[in-house]
Coordinates of C-alpha atoms in Angstrom, one line a residue:
M1 CA 0.9 -22.1 49.7
S2 CA -0.9 -19.9 47.1
K3 CA -1.6 -21.3 43.7
V4 CA -0.6 -19.4 40.6
F5 CA -1.7 -20.2 37.0
I6 CA 0.8 -19.2 34.3
T7 CA 0.0 -19.4 30.6
G8 CA 2.8 -20.0 28.1
A9 CA 5.0 -21.4 30.9
S10 CA 7.8 -22.7 28.7
G11 CA 8.6 -19.4 27.2
F12 CA 11.9 -17.6 27.8
I13 CA 10.4 -15.0 30.2
A14 CA 7.9 -17.4 31.7
Q15 CA 10.4 -20.0 32.7
H16 CA 12.1 -17.3 34.9
I17 CA 8.7 -16.3 36.3
V18 CA 7.8 -19.9 37.1
K19 CA 11.1 -20.6 38.8
L20 CA 10.9 -17.4 40.8
F21 CA 7.4 -18.1 42.1
I22 CA 8.4 -21.7 43.0
D23 CA 11.5 -20.3 44.8
N24 CA 9.2 -18.0 46.8
G25 CA 6.9 -20.7 48.0
Y26 CA 4.1 -20.7 45.4
S27 CA 2.5 -23.7 43.7
V28 CA 2.4 -23.2 39.9
I29 CA 0.1 -24.6 37.2
G30 CA 1.5 -23.8 33.8
T31 CA 0.1 -24.2 30.3
V32 CA 2.4 -25.4 27.6
R33 CA 1.9 -26.4 24.0
S34 CA 3.1 -30.0 24.2
I35 CA 3.9 -32.8 26.6
E36 CA 7.5 -32.5 25.7
K37 CA 7.7 -28.9 26.8
G38 CA 5.8 -29.6 30.0
E39 CA 8.0 -32.6 30.9
A40 CA 11.2 -30.6 30.2
L41 CA 10.1 -27.8 32.5
K42 CA 9.0 -30.2 35.2
T43 CA 12.4 -31.9 35.0
N44 CA 14.3 -28.6 35.2
L45 CA 12.3 -27.4 38.2
N46 CA 12.4 -30.7 40.0
V47 CA 9.9 -29.7 42.7
G48 CA 7.4 -32.6 42.4
D49 CA 3.7 -31.6 42.5
R50 CA 4.5 -27.9 43.2
F51 CA 4.6 -27.6 39.5
Q52 CA 1.9 -29.1 37.3
Y53 CA 1.3 -28.4 33.6
E54 CA -1.7 -28.4 31.3
I55 CA -1.6 -28.7 27.5
V56 CA -3.1 -25.7 25.6
A57 CA -1.9 -26.4 22.1
E58 CA -3.5 -23.3 20.5
I59 CA -4.3 -20.3 22.7
S60 CA -6.5 -18.8 20.0
S61 CA -8.8 -21.8 19.7
P62 CA -12.3 -21.2 21.1
D63 CA -12.4 -21.7 24.9
A64 CA -8.7 -22.7 24.8
F65 CA -8.2 -22.3 28.5
D66 CA -11.6 -23.5 29.8
E67 CA -10.6 -27.1 30.5
A68 CA -7.3 -26.3 32.1
L69 CA -8.7 -23.7 34.4
A70 CA -11.8 -25.7 35.3
K71 CA -9.5 -28.5 36.7
H72 CA -7.7 -26.3 39.2
S73 CA -9.6 -24.8 42.1
G74 CA -8.1 -22.5 44.6
V75 CA -6.0 -20.5 42.1
K76 CA -5.5 -16.9 43.5
Y77 CA -3.4 -15.4 40.7
L78 CA -3.2 -15.8 37.0
L79 CA -0.2 -14.6 34.8
H80 CA -0.9 -14.4 31.1
T81 CA 2.5 -14.6 29.4
A82 CA 1.4 -16.7 26.4
S83 CA 1.8 -14.7 23.1
P84 CA 3.9 -15.4 20.0
F85 CA 7.1 -13.3 19.5
F86 CA 8.9 -13.8 16.3
Y87 CA 9.5 -11.9 13.1
D88 CA 10.0 -14.6 10.4
S89 CA 6.3 -14.9 9.5
T90 CA 4.7 -15.0 6.1
D91 CA 1.2 -14.6 7.6
P92 CA 1.6 -12.1 10.4
E93 CA -2.2 -11.7 11.0
H94 CA -2.6 -15.4 11.6
D95 CA 0.7 -16.0 13.4
L96 CA 0.8 -12.9 15.6
V97 CA -2.2 -10.7 15.8
I98 CA -5.1 -13.2 16.0
P99 CA -3.4 -15.5 18.7
A100 CA -2.6 -12.4 20.9
I101 CA -6.1 -11.1 20.8
N102 CA -8.0 -14.4 21.0
G103 CA -5.6 -15.8 23.6
T104 CA -6.2 -12.9 26.0
K105 CA -10.0 -13.0 25.3
N106 CA -10.0 -16.7 26.0
V107 CA -8.1 -16.6 29.3
L108 CA -10.2 -13.7 30.7
N109 CA -13.5 -15.4 29.7
A110 CA -12.3 -18.7 31.3
I111 CA -11.5 -17.0 34.6
K112 CA -14.9 -15.4 34.6
K113 CA -16.6 -18.7 33.9
F114 CA -14.6 -21.1 36.1
R115 CA -12.4 -19.3 38.6
P116 CA -14.1 -16.3 40.3
E117 CA -11.7 -16.8 43.2
I118 CA -8.8 -15.4 41.2
E119 CA -7.8 -12.0 42.7
K120 CA -5.3 -10.7 40.3
V121 CA -4.5 -11.1 36.6
I122 CA -1.0 -10.0 35.4
I123 CA -0.8 -9.4 31.7
T124 CA 2.7 -9.7 30.2
S125 CA 2.4 -6.9 27.6
S126 CA 5.2 -5.0 25.9
D127 CA 6.6 -1.6 25.2
A128 CA 5.0 -2.3 21.8
A129 CA 1.7 -1.3 23.5
I130 CA 3.3 2.0 24.5
Y131 CA 4.5 3.2 21.0
S132 CA 4.7 2.1 17.4
S133 CA 7.8 0.8 15.8
V134 CA 8.0 4.1 13.8
D135 CA 7.4 6.4 16.8
E136 CA 10.0 4.5 18.9
Q137 CA 12.6 5.7 16.3
N138 CA 11.6 9.4 16.5
P139 CA 13.8 11.4 18.9
A140 CA 11.3 14.3 18.9
L141 CA 8.8 12.1 20.8
S142 CA 8.6 11.0 24.4
F143 CA 6.8 8.2 26.1
D144 CA 6.0 6.9 29.6
E145 CA 3.6 4.5 31.4
T146 CA 0.6 6.5 30.3
S147 CA 1.4 6.3 26.5
W148 CA -0.4 4.0 24.1
N149 CA 0.4 2.7 20.6
N150 CA -2.7 3.5 18.6
I151 CA -1.9 1.4 15.5
T152 CA -4.9 0.3 13.5
Y153 CA -5.7 -3.3 12.6
E154 CA -5.1 -2.6 8.9
E155 CA -1.6 -1.2 9.7
A156 CA -0.8 -4.1 12.0
I157 CA -1.2 -6.9 9.5
K158 CA 1.1 -5.4 6.8
D159 CA 4.3 -7.0 8.0
P160 CA 5.6 -9.1 11.0
I161 CA 7.1 -6.2 12.9
A162 CA 3.9 -4.1 12.7
A163 CA 2.0 -7.2 13.5
Y164 CA 3.9 -7.8 16.8
Y165 CA 3.4 -4.2 17.8
G166 CA -0.2 -4.3 16.9
A167 CA -0.8 -7.7 18.6
K168 CA 0.6 -6.5 22.0
S169 CA -1.4 -3.3 21.8
F170 CA -4.7 -4.9 20.9
A171 CA -4.3 -7.6 23.5
E172 CA -3.5 -5.3 26.4
K173 CA -6.3 -2.8 25.4
L174 CA -8.7 -5.8 25.3
A175 CA -7.7 -6.7 28.9
W176 CA -8.4 -3.2 30.3
K177 CA -11.6 -3.0 28.3
F178 CA -12.7 -6.3 29.7
L179 CA -12.1 -5.0 33.2
E180 CA -14.2 -1.9 32.5
D181 CA -17.1 -3.7 30.7
E182 CA -17.4 -7.0 32.5
K183 CA -16.4 -5.7 36.0
P184 CA -15.0 -9.1 37.1
S185 CA -13.9 -9.8 40.6
F186 CA -10.2 -9.7 39.7
K187 CA -7.8 -6.8 39.3
I188 CA -5.4 -6.3 36.5
I189 CA -1.7 -5.2 36.3
S190 CA 0.3 -5.1 33.1
V191 CA 4.0 -5.6 32.7
N192 CA 5.4 -3.9 29.6
P193 CA 9.0 -4.8 28.9
V194 CA 11.3 -3.6 26.1
Y195 CA 13.8 -6.0 24.6
V196 CA 14.3 -8.7 27.2
F197 CA 17.8 -10.1 27.5
G198 CA 19.6 -12.2 30.0
P199 CA 20.6 -15.8 30.8
Q200 CA 18.2 -18.7 30.3
A201 CA 16.4 -19.9 33.5
F202 CA 18.0 -23.4 32.9
E203 CA 21.2 -24.3 31.1
S204 CA 19.4 -26.9 29.1
E205 CA 17.6 -24.0 27.3
V206 CA 20.8 -22.8 25.7
K207 CA 20.1 -24.1 22.2
E208 CA 21.8 -23.5 18.9
K209 CA 19.3 -20.7 18.3
L210 CA 18.1 -18.7 21.3
N211 CA 14.9 -16.7 21.8
T212 CA 14.4 -13.7 19.5
S213 CA 16.0 -11.0 21.8
N214 CA 18.9 -13.0 23.1
E215 CA 19.8 -14.1 19.6
L216 CA 20.9 -10.5 19.1
I217 CA 23.7 -11.1 21.6
H218 CA 24.3 -14.7 20.5
S219 CA 24.8 -13.7 16.8
L220 CA 27.6 -11.3 17.8
I221 CA 29.8 -14.0 19.3
K222 CA 29.4 -16.1 16.1
L223 CA 31.0 -13.4 13.9
G224 CA 34.5 -13.3 12.7
P225 CA 36.9 -10.3 13.4
N226 CA 36.3 -8.9 9.9
D227 CA 32.6 -9.4 9.8
T228 CA 30.1 -6.5 10.0
F229 CA 26.9 -6.3 12.0
D230 CA 23.7 -4.5 11.8
V231 CA 23.2 -1.6 14.2
D232 CA 20.2 -2.7 16.2
K233 CA 19.0 -0.5 19.0
G234 CA 16.1 0.0 21.4
G235 CA 15.3 -0.4 25.1
F236 CA 16.8 -3.1 27.2
I237 CA 15.8 -4.9 30.4
D238 CA 17.0 -8.1 32.1
V239 CA 14.7 -11.1 32.2
R240 CA 15.3 -11.5 36.0
D241 CA 13.9 -7.9 36.6
V242 CA 10.9 -8.8 34.4
A243 CA 10.2 -11.9 36.5
K244 CA 10.6 -9.9 39.7
A245 CA 8.1 -7.4 38.4
H246 CA 5.5 -10.2 38.0
L247 CA 6.1 -11.4 41.5
A248 CA 5.8 -7.8 42.8
A249 CA 2.5 -7.4 40.9
V250 CA 1.1 -10.4 42.8
E251 CA 2.4 -9.4 46.2
N252 CA 2.1 -5.6 46.2
D253 CA -1.4 -4.2 46.1
N254 CA 0.0 -0.7 45.3
L255 CA 0.6 -2.0 41.8
I256 CA -3.1 -2.8 41.1
G257 CA -4.3 -1.1 38.0
K258 CA -0.8 0.0 37.0
R259 CA 1.3 -0.5 33.8
L260 CA 4.9 -1.4 34.7
Y261 CA 7.1 -0.1 31.9
M262 CA 10.2 -2.2 32.2
T263 CA 13.3 -0.6 30.7
N264 CA 16.7 0.3 32.0
G265 CA 17.8 2.6 29.2
H266 CA 18.8 2.1 25.5
F267 CA 21.2 -0.2 23.9
S268 CA 22.8 -0.6 20.5
T269 CA 24.7 -3.6 19.2
Q270 CA 27.8 -1.5 19.2
M271 CA 27.5 -1.2 23.0
M272 CA 27.2 -5.0 23.2
V273 CA 30.2 -5.5 21.1
D274 CA 32.2 -3.1 23.3
I275 CA 31.1 -5.0 26.4
L276 CA 32.1 -8.4 24.8
N277 CA 35.5 -7.1 23.8
K278 CA 36.1 -5.6 27.2
N279 CA 35.1 -8.6 29.3
F280 CA 35.9 -11.7 27.3
D281 CA 39.6 -12.4 26.7
N282 CA 38.6 -15.5 24.7
L283 CA 36.5 -13.5 22.3
R284 CA 38.9 -10.5 21.8
G285 CA 40.5 -10.6 18.4
K286 CA 37.9 -13.2 17.2
I287 CA 34.8 -11.0 17.0
P288 CA 34.4 -7.6 15.3
V289 CA 35.2 -4.3 17.1
G290 CA 33.0 -2.1 15.0
K291 CA 33.4 1.5 16.0
P292 CA 34.2 1.4 19.7
G293 CA 32.5 4.0 21.9
T294 CA 30.0 5.1 19.3
G295 CA 26.9 3.4 20.8
S296 CA 25.8 6.6 22.6
E297 CA 25.5 8.2 19.2
D298 CA 23.5 5.3 17.8
I299 CA 20.8 5.7 20.4
K300 CA 20.3 9.4 19.9
T301 CA 17.8 8.6 17.1
L302 CA 15.4 6.9 19.6
A303 CA 12.4 8.5 21.3
K304 CA 12.8 9.8 24.8
V305 CA 11.3 7.5 27.5
S306 CA 10.6 7.7 31.2
N307 CA 9.6 5.0 33.6
R308 CA 10.2 6.9 36.8
T309 CA 6.8 5.8 38.1
T310 CA 7.6 2.1 37.5
K311 CA 11.0 2.3 39.2
K312 CA 9.5 4.1 42.2
L313 CA 6.7 1.6 42.6
L314 CA 9.1 -1.4 42.3
G315 CA 11.9 0.1 44.4
W316 CA 15.0 -1.8 43.2
E317 CA 17.9 -1.0 40.8
F318 CA 17.5 -2.8 37.5
I319 CA 20.4 -4.9 36.1
T320 CA 22.8 -3.0 33.9
L321 CA 23.5 -3.7 30.2
D322 CA 27.1 -4.8 31.1
K323 CA 25.9 -7.5 33.5
I324 CA 23.2 -8.6 31.1
V325 CA 25.6 -9.2 28.3
V326 CA 28.3 -10.8 30.5
D327 CA 25.9 -13.1 32.3
T328 CA 24.2 -14.2 29.0
V329 CA 27.5 -15.0 27.2
T330 CA 29.1 -16.6 30.3
Q331 CA 26.2 -19.0 30.4
I332 CA 26.4 -19.7 26.6
Q333 CA 30.2 -20.4 26.9
K334 CA 29.7 -22.6 30.0
V335 CA 27.2 -24.8 28.2
R336 CA 29.3 -24.9 25.0
S337 CA 32.4 -26.0 26.9
K338 CA 30.5 -29.1 28.2
L339 CA 29.7 -30.2 24.6

């Protein structure tokens, strides 16, 4: 039974990753920020000692992962998913940029010091490391797995959105530079998802407010029929595909040194509203309709993207936007019906 060390194990994406690895016979050590988060995840998984957790309250603190990694010998793979993702920050440099940079630096240094037996490190990066928030909105541009967001530090700390895009760029670049400069024994693969939607790994995680991306869907079903909604748009991917990509990165040596750009196309909130009105009788007439069928026009303002290389490497069909929205809202309604 191979041991996997997963940072930020209680996050939305990470919970799916932990569950998938457990289901596939791995033993998982996860870092969480509090005992409460660790115990909740342990209870949800219900697999005894096959899941253990360590407290890392602040990933940006000096040597944050040293003690946790030093305690666990025999770890073969490390997945670094821990990184803040929220936009309601009044100090984006402190809340987003510094933790992403220092967290990545700390975990890579801890591996080098204490766990030379680790063979692969999978970095949960983002499409934010592929393009800037401005370039993403430019239909004259095109991007793929080889593209990089070259935002400067000064640009990144101006506002929370720029800070998130900068944070993910700086952290991923740091990881590849570490590989080049330090020449550690481990190999690196990065997973670069766009907006990650989909059901929670456990029903107990369906809270009053969901994670940042899923709250886009959640907010739509809270609206009245005469309410308006913002036209948000961007790339979409299902959390279950993102988790599968992390498992593939561990199990498939053909992915070593690759960046896996996880997207299955573009969405707009109008597309989501259309899917909701089409598939949920109990919502029809109670939520807005907007301008049905105009979602394809909304996304024409976005940059062109290609992840053909990623899809070929992974070899499975990604989950559609229709299924993402339906599965997410079905889970929400199921939990709400029990209250």
